[in-house]
Amino acid sequence: MSEDRRQILEMLADGKINADEAERLIAALEKEPATAPGAGSESRPKAKPKYLRILVEADEIRPGHGPTNVNVRVPMQLLRAGVKLASILPAQAQGPVNAALHEHGMHFDLSQIKPENLEEIVEQLEDLTVDVDEKNGKTKVRLFCE
Amino acid sequence: MIPLFVTLRVRNPRRHFRLWIPLFLVWILLLPLALLLLPLYVIACLVAGMNPLRTAAASWQVLSSLRGSHIEVNHDRSLVLIRIS
């Protein structure tokens, strides 16, 4: 029972208000969370992003060639499926894959990917935004979820 | 749900074309081939020490989640666009 409701019932018990007034106050109390300004938007659960977006804008790399724009949209579901697919790789294949990843600077162990950790990995990605601006401002990379 | 259509768009100074591929027809055509290759797939999975059912489920999930993918590369006056829906 909420504190407000308890207070109303105590006022009723003390005879400070009658039953009709108590009923009206309780009804108003029930309506309050729905009508309070801004309460709806705050209490509403955050919509889950559906896509991972990668945007690359590169200015003229070589003279005479125009700018390059890359726009890639990857469904989050595909990331989930990919991680799941990686987790079922046989043990003998995981060694060479890990070694190849390590060689390319990705210190990552595929055996650590478990389906139960999957949602956590994807959830962490949802808040991810990466902006890369090259020093001379010629290349911009943007990675975010939408 | 598996992807049903692919839109491919290629544009360069010399040519410009747009392809709309109805993948559902491709799936229908590939179905008999998939059935024929099923025993081979099961044997390959067992040899590799993988569970064929888990592998099939994961592959199906990857295929299904391809829907909504969008790849667009625009360079100079050339454009390549692939959209899976």
mmCIF file of C-alpha atoms in Angstrom:
data_model
loop_
_atom_site.group_PDB
_atom_site.id
_atom_site.type_symbol
_atom_site.label_atom_id
_atom_site.label_comp_id
_atom_site.label_asym_id
_atom_site.label_seq_id
_atom_site.Cartn_x
_atom_site.Cartn_y
_atom_site.Cartn_z
ATOM 1 C CA MET A 1 0.000 0.000 0.000
ATOM 2 C CA SER A 2 1.383 3.412 -0.925
ATOM 3 C CA GLU A 3 2.001 6.126 1.668
ATOM 4 C CA ASP A 4 -0.644 8.454 0.127
ATOM 5 C CA ARG A 5 -3.301 5.770 0.206
ATOM 6 C CA ARG A 6 -2.476 4.920 3.831
ATOM 7 C CA GLN A 7 -2.774 8.595 4.748
ATOM 8 C CA ILE A 8 -6.217 8.848 3.139
ATOM 9 C CA LEU A 9 -7.413 5.753 5.005
ATOM 10 C CA GLU A 10 -6.060 7.152 8.285
ATOM 11 C CA MET A 11 -7.908 10.429 7.664
ATOM 12 C CA LEU A 12 -11.058 8.415 7.035
ATOM 13 C CA ALA A 13 -10.531 6.393 10.217
ATOM 14 C CA ASP A 14 -9.967 9.589 12.218
ATOM 15 C CA GLY A 15 -13.187 11.019 10.845
ATOM 16 C CA LYS A 16 -11.421 13.928 9.171
ATOM 17 C CA ILE A 17 -12.972 13.005 5.823
ATOM 18 C CA ASN A 18 -16.041 10.964 4.915
ATOM 19 C CA ALA A 19 -16.180 7.836 2.710
ATOM 20 C CA ASP A 20 -17.130 9.792 -0.439
ATOM 21 C CA GLU A 21 -14.186 12.142 -0.051
ATOM 22 C CA ALA A 22 -11.838 9.236 0.597
ATOM 23 C CA GLU A 23 -13.086 7.515 -2.545
ATOM 24 C CA ARG A 24 -12.566 10.670 -4.613
ATOM 25 C CA LEU A 25 -9.050 11.121 -3.241
ATOM 26 C CA ILE A 26 -8.119 7.494 -3.982
ATOM 27 C CA ALA A 27 -9.518 7.784 -7.512
ATOM 28 C CA ALA A 28 -7.482 10.956 -8.063
ATOM 29 C CA LEU A 29 -4.417 9.174 -6.739
ATOM 30 C CA GLU A 30 -4.894 6.319 -9.210
ATOM 31 C CA LYS A 31 -5.264 8.736 -12.115
ATOM 32 C CA GLU A 32 -2.200 10.773 -11.167
ATOM 33 C CA PRO A 33 0.619 8.589 -12.603
ATOM 34 C CA ALA A 34 -1.066 8.450 -16.019
ATOM 35 C CA THR A 35 -1.774 12.176 -16.210
ATOM 36 C CA ALA A 36 1.396 13.540 -14.584
ATOM 37 C CA PRO A 37 3.317 15.574 -17.166
ATOM 38 C CA GLY A 38 6.328 13.724 -18.562
ATOM 39 C CA ALA A 39 5.585 10.631 -16.496
ATOM 40 C CA GLY A 40 4.451 8.655 -19.531
ATOM 41 C CA SER A 41 7.577 9.214 -21.522
ATOM 42 C CA GLU A 42 9.863 8.456 -18.570
ATOM 43 C CA SER A 43 8.155 5.268 -17.478
ATOM 44 C CA ARG A 44 7.868 3.919 -21.020
ATOM 45 C CA PRO A 45 10.510 1.240 -21.636
ATOM 46 C CA LYS A 46 13.261 2.259 -24.028
ATOM 47 C CA ALA A 47 12.617 0.894 -27.506
ATOM 48 C CA LYS A 48 15.122 -1.750 -28.480
ATOM 49 C CA PRO A 49 17.217 -0.760 -31.466
ATOM 50 C CA LYS A 50 16.747 -2.943 -34.497
ATOM 51 C CA TYR A 51 19.780 -2.095 -36.566
ATOM 52 C CA LEU A 52 23.458 -1.406 -36.288
ATOM 53 C CA ARG A 53 24.340 1.399 -38.644
ATOM 54 C CA ILE A 54 27.789 2.099 -40.080
ATOM 55 C CA LEU A 55 28.314 5.325 -41.991
ATOM 56 C CA VAL A 56 31.588 6.199 -43.657
ATOM 57 C CA GLU A 57 32.176 9.506 -45.387
ATOM 58 C CA ALA A 58 35.527 9.867 -47.077
ATOM 59 C CA ASP A 59 36.488 12.947 -49.015
ATOM 60 C CA GLU A 60 38.496 12.763 -52.202
ATOM 61 C CA ILE A 61 41.189 10.136 -51.528
ATOM 62 C CA ARG A 62 42.996 10.588 -54.846
ATOM 63 C CA PRO A 63 42.879 13.699 -57.014
ATOM 64 C CA GLY A 64 40.239 13.396 -59.698
ATOM 65 C CA HIS A 65 38.185 10.904 -57.706
ATOM 66 C CA GLY A 66 35.114 12.085 -55.887
ATOM 67 C CA PRO A 67 34.097 11.377 -52.306
ATOM 68 C CA THR A 68 33.134 7.899 -51.096
ATOM 69 C CA ASN A 69 30.129 7.253 -48.914
ATOM 70 C CA VAL A 70 29.340 3.911 -47.338
ATOM 71 C CA ASN A 71 26.058 3.244 -45.622
ATOM 72 C CA VAL A 72 25.598 -0.184 -44.056
ATOM 73 C CA ARG A 73 22.645 -1.275 -41.958
ATOM 74 C CA VAL A 74 22.967 -4.599 -40.164
ATOM 75 C CA PRO A 75 19.971 -6.056 -38.325
ATOM 76 C CA MET A 76 20.715 -6.660 -34.629
ATOM 77 C CA GLN A 77 19.092 -10.046 -35.114
ATOM 78 C CA LEU A 78 21.906 -10.924 -37.509
ATOM 79 C CA LEU A 79 24.470 -10.128 -34.823
ATOM 80 C CA ARG A 80 22.643 -12.404 -32.418
ATOM 81 C CA ALA A 81 22.510 -15.181 -35.013
ATOM 82 C CA GLY A 82 26.172 -14.699 -35.908
ATOM 83 C CA VAL A 83 27.275 -14.915 -32.288
ATOM 84 C CA LYS A 84 25.150 -18.041 -31.870
ATOM 85 C CA LEU A 85 26.677 -19.547 -34.994
ATOM 86 C CA ALA A 86 30.178 -18.800 -33.704
ATOM 87 C CA SER A 87 29.360 -20.473 -30.400
ATOM 88 C CA ILE A 88 28.583 -23.806 -32.081
ATOM 89 C CA LEU A 89 31.924 -24.007 -33.874
ATOM 90 C CA PRO A 90 33.685 -27.260 -32.984
ATOM 91 C CA ALA A 91 36.545 -26.958 -30.495
ATOM 92 C CA GLN A 92 39.193 -27.904 -33.083
ATOM 93 C CA ALA A 93 38.092 -25.024 -35.350
ATOM 94 C CA GLN A 94 38.026 -22.441 -32.575
ATOM 95 C CA GLY A 95 41.808 -22.565 -32.086
ATOM 96 C CA PRO A 96 42.732 -21.455 -35.637
ATOM 97 C CA VAL A 97 39.914 -18.869 -35.659
ATOM 98 C CA ASN A 98 41.121 -17.398 -32.351
ATOM 99 C CA ALA A 99 44.691 -17.364 -33.665
ATOM 100 C CA ALA A 100 43.612 -15.549 -36.843
ATOM 101 C CA LEU A 101 41.643 -12.997 -34.793
ATOM 102 C CA HIS A 102 44.630 -12.519 -32.509
ATOM 103 C CA GLU A 103 46.875 -11.993 -35.525
ATOM 104 C CA HIS A 104 44.622 -9.153 -36.663
ATOM 105 C CA GLY A 105 44.661 -7.462 -33.282
ATOM 106 C CA MET A 106 41.394 -8.856 -31.952
ATOM 107 C CA HIS A 107 42.141 -10.533 -28.648
ATOM 108 C CA PHE A 108 38.988 -12.497 -28.467
ATOM 109 C CA ASP A 109 38.219 -16.046 -27.393
ATOM 110 C CA LEU A 110 35.333 -17.695 -29.232
ATOM 111 C CA SER A 111 34.969 -20.342 -26.536
ATOM 112 C CA GLN A 112 33.868 -17.560 -24.175
ATOM 113 C CA ILE A 113 30.758 -16.912 -26.247
ATOM 114 C CA LYS A 114 27.868 -18.716 -24.659
ATOM 115 C CA PRO A 115 24.237 -18.366 -25.715
ATOM 116 C CA GLU A 116 23.383 -17.191 -22.187
ATOM 117 C CA ASN A 117 25.851 -14.280 -22.584
ATOM 118 C CA LEU A 118 24.485 -13.388 -25.973
ATOM 119 C CA GLU A 119 21.755 -11.001 -24.875
ATOM 120 C CA GLU A 120 24.202 -9.191 -22.639
ATOM 121 C CA ILE A 121 26.608 -8.683 -25.553
ATOM 122 C CA VAL A 122 23.840 -7.349 -27.795
ATOM 123 C CA GLU A 123 22.440 -5.146 -25.005
ATOM 124 C CA GLN A 124 25.852 -3.563 -24.543
ATOM 125 C CA LEU A 125 25.972 -2.846 -28.266
ATOM 126 C CA GLU A 126 22.662 -0.972 -28.075
ATOM 127 C CA ASP A 127 24.252 1.922 -26.215
ATOM 128 C CA LEU A 128 27.264 1.982 -28.475
ATOM 129 C CA THR A 129 28.101 5.023 -30.564
ATOM 130 C CA VAL A 130 31.504 5.335 -32.162
ATOM 131 C CA ASP A 131 32.535 8.479 -34.003
ATOM 132 C CA VAL A 132 35.888 8.549 -35.716
ATOM 133 C CA ASP A 133 37.144 11.740 -37.315
ATOM 134 C CA GLU A 134 40.449 11.612 -39.106
ATOM 135 C CA LYS A 135 42.896 14.310 -38.083
ATOM 136 C CA ASN A 136 42.639 16.268 -41.319
ATOM 137 C CA GLY A 137 38.865 15.781 -41.339
ATOM 138 C CA LYS A 138 38.827 13.873 -44.605
ATOM 139 C CA THR A 139 37.285 10.656 -43.309
ATOM 140 C CA LYS A 140 34.417 10.266 -40.882
ATOM 141 C CA VAL A 141 33.200 6.952 -39.528
ATOM 142 C CA ARG A 142 30.055 6.709 -37.469
ATOM 143 C CA LEU A 143 28.758 3.560 -35.832
ATOM 144 C CA PHE A 144 25.526 3.530 -33.856
ATOM 145 C CA CYS A 145 22.351 1.586 -33.160
ATOM 146 C CA GLU A 146 18.932 2.742 -34.334
ATOM 147 C CA MET B 1 11.027 -15.141 -41.747
ATOM 148 C CA ILE B 2 13.581 -15.704 -44.486
ATOM 149 C CA PRO B 3 14.322 -12.905 -46.970
ATOM 150 C CA LEU B 4 11.945 -12.807 -49.904
ATOM 151 C CA PHE B 5 13.383 -10.100 -52.130
ATOM 152 C CA VAL B 6 16.748 -8.592 -52.936
ATOM 153 C CA THR B 7 17.116 -5.237 -54.622
ATOM 154 C CA LEU B 8 20.379 -4.681 -56.429
ATOM 155 C CA ARG B 9 21.196 -1.322 -57.922
ATOM 156 C CA VAL B 10 24.357 -0.531 -59.839
ATOM 157 C CA ARG B 11 25.058 2.853 -61.326
ATOM 158 C CA ASN B 12 28.200 4.116 -63.019
ATOM 159 C CA PRO B 13 28.842 6.667 -65.763
ATOM 160 C CA ARG B 14 28.480 3.982 -68.471
ATOM 161 C CA ARG B 15 25.532 1.949 -67.257
ATOM 162 C CA HIS B 16 22.726 1.966 -64.779
ATOM 163 C CA PHE B 17 20.620 -0.992 -63.832
ATOM 164 C CA ARG B 18 18.296 -2.068 -61.105
ATOM 165 C CA LEU B 19 17.562 -5.706 -60.332
ATOM 166 C CA TRP B 20 14.729 -6.926 -58.201
ATOM 167 C CA ILE B 21 15.276 -10.577 -57.352
ATOM 168 C CA PRO B 22 12.328 -12.517 -55.960
ATOM 169 C CA LEU B 23 14.200 -14.780 -53.554
ATOM 170 C CA PHE B 24 11.123 -16.806 -52.697
ATOM 171 C CA LEU B 25 11.308 -18.278 -56.204
ATOM 172 C CA VAL B 26 14.983 -19.101 -55.665
ATOM 173 C CA TRP B 27 14.130 -20.869 -52.390
ATOM 174 C CA ILE B 28 11.464 -22.918 -54.157
ATOM 175 C CA LEU B 29 13.956 -23.907 -56.849
ATOM 176 C CA LEU B 30 16.639 -24.740 -54.282
ATOM 177 C CA LEU B 31 14.365 -26.871 -52.111
ATOM 178 C CA PRO B 32 14.762 -30.142 -54.114
ATOM 179 C CA LEU B 33 18.530 -29.592 -54.219
ATOM 180 C CA ALA B 34 18.596 -29.024 -50.461
ATOM 181 C CA LEU B 35 16.712 -32.268 -49.901
ATOM 182 C CA LEU B 36 19.196 -34.114 -52.109
ATOM 183 C CA LEU B 37 22.149 -32.633 -50.242
ATOM 184 C CA LEU B 38 20.668 -33.283 -46.798
ATOM 185 C CA PRO B 39 22.405 -36.660 -46.183
ATOM 186 C CA LEU B 40 25.709 -35.162 -47.290
ATOM 187 C CA TYR B 41 25.209 -32.255 -44.908
ATOM 188 C CA VAL B 42 24.457 -34.579 -41.978
ATOM 189 C CA ILE B 43 27.574 -36.668 -42.719
ATOM 190 C CA ALA B 44 29.733 -33.531 -43.006
ATOM 191 C CA CYS B 45 28.414 -32.232 -39.669
ATOM 192 C CA LEU B 46 29.056 -35.552 -37.923
ATOM 193 C CA VAL B 47 32.585 -35.751 -39.358
ATOM 194 C CA ALA B 48 33.267 -32.191 -38.166
ATOM 195 C CA GLY B 49 31.883 -33.044 -34.724
ATOM 196 C CA MET B 50 28.964 -30.642 -34.943
ATOM 197 C CA ASN B 51 25.355 -31.241 -34.089
ATOM 198 C CA PRO B 52 23.483 -31.130 -37.455
ATOM 199 C CA LEU B 53 20.264 -29.870 -35.849
ATOM 200 C CA ARG B 54 21.977 -27.069 -33.931
ATOM 201 C CA THR B 55 23.943 -26.099 -37.022
ATOM 202 C CA ALA B 56 20.818 -26.078 -39.182
ATOM 203 C CA ALA B 57 18.956 -23.992 -36.589
ATOM 204 C CA ALA B 58 21.796 -21.472 -36.344
ATOM 205 C CA SER B 59 22.133 -21.248 -40.138
ATOM 206 C CA TRP B 60 18.388 -20.757 -40.496
ATOM 207 C CA GLN B 61 18.535 -18.004 -37.898
ATOM 208 C CA VAL B 62 21.339 -16.267 -39.802
ATOM 209 C CA LEU B 63 19.363 -16.541 -43.044
ATOM 210 C CA SER B 64 16.177 -15.233 -41.415
ATOM 211 C CA SER B 65 17.920 -12.314 -39.798
ATOM 212 C CA LEU B 66 19.328 -11.071 -43.091
ATOM 213 C CA ARG B 67 16.053 -9.258 -43.713
ATOM 214 C CA GLY B 68 16.453 -5.534 -43.371
ATOM 215 C CA SER B 69 20.119 -5.513 -44.360
ATOM 216 C CA HIS B 70 21.179 -2.585 -46.439
ATOM 217 C CA ILE B 71 24.556 -1.989 -48.047
ATOM 218 C CA GLU B 72 25.180 1.131 -50.052
ATOM 219 C CA VAL B 73 28.527 2.237 -51.447
ATOM 220 C CA ASN B 74 28.666 5.511 -53.293
ATOM 221 C CA HIS B 75 31.926 6.560 -54.876
ATOM 222 C CA ASP B 76 32.391 9.450 -57.244
ATOM 223 C CA ARG B 77 29.551 8.918 -59.725
ATOM 224 C CA SER B 78 29.170 5.185 -59.044
ATOM 225 C CA LEU B 79 26.740 3.516 -56.736
ATOM 226 C CA VAL B 80 26.200 -0.070 -55.599
ATOM 227 C CA LEU B 81 23.210 -0.810 -53.446
ATOM 228 C CA ILE B 82 22.063 -4.134 -52.033
ATOM 229 C CA ARG B 83 18.901 -4.273 -49.997
ATOM 230 C CA ILE B 84 17.474 -7.465 -48.562
ATOM 231 C CA SER B 85 13.809 -7.476 -47.611
#
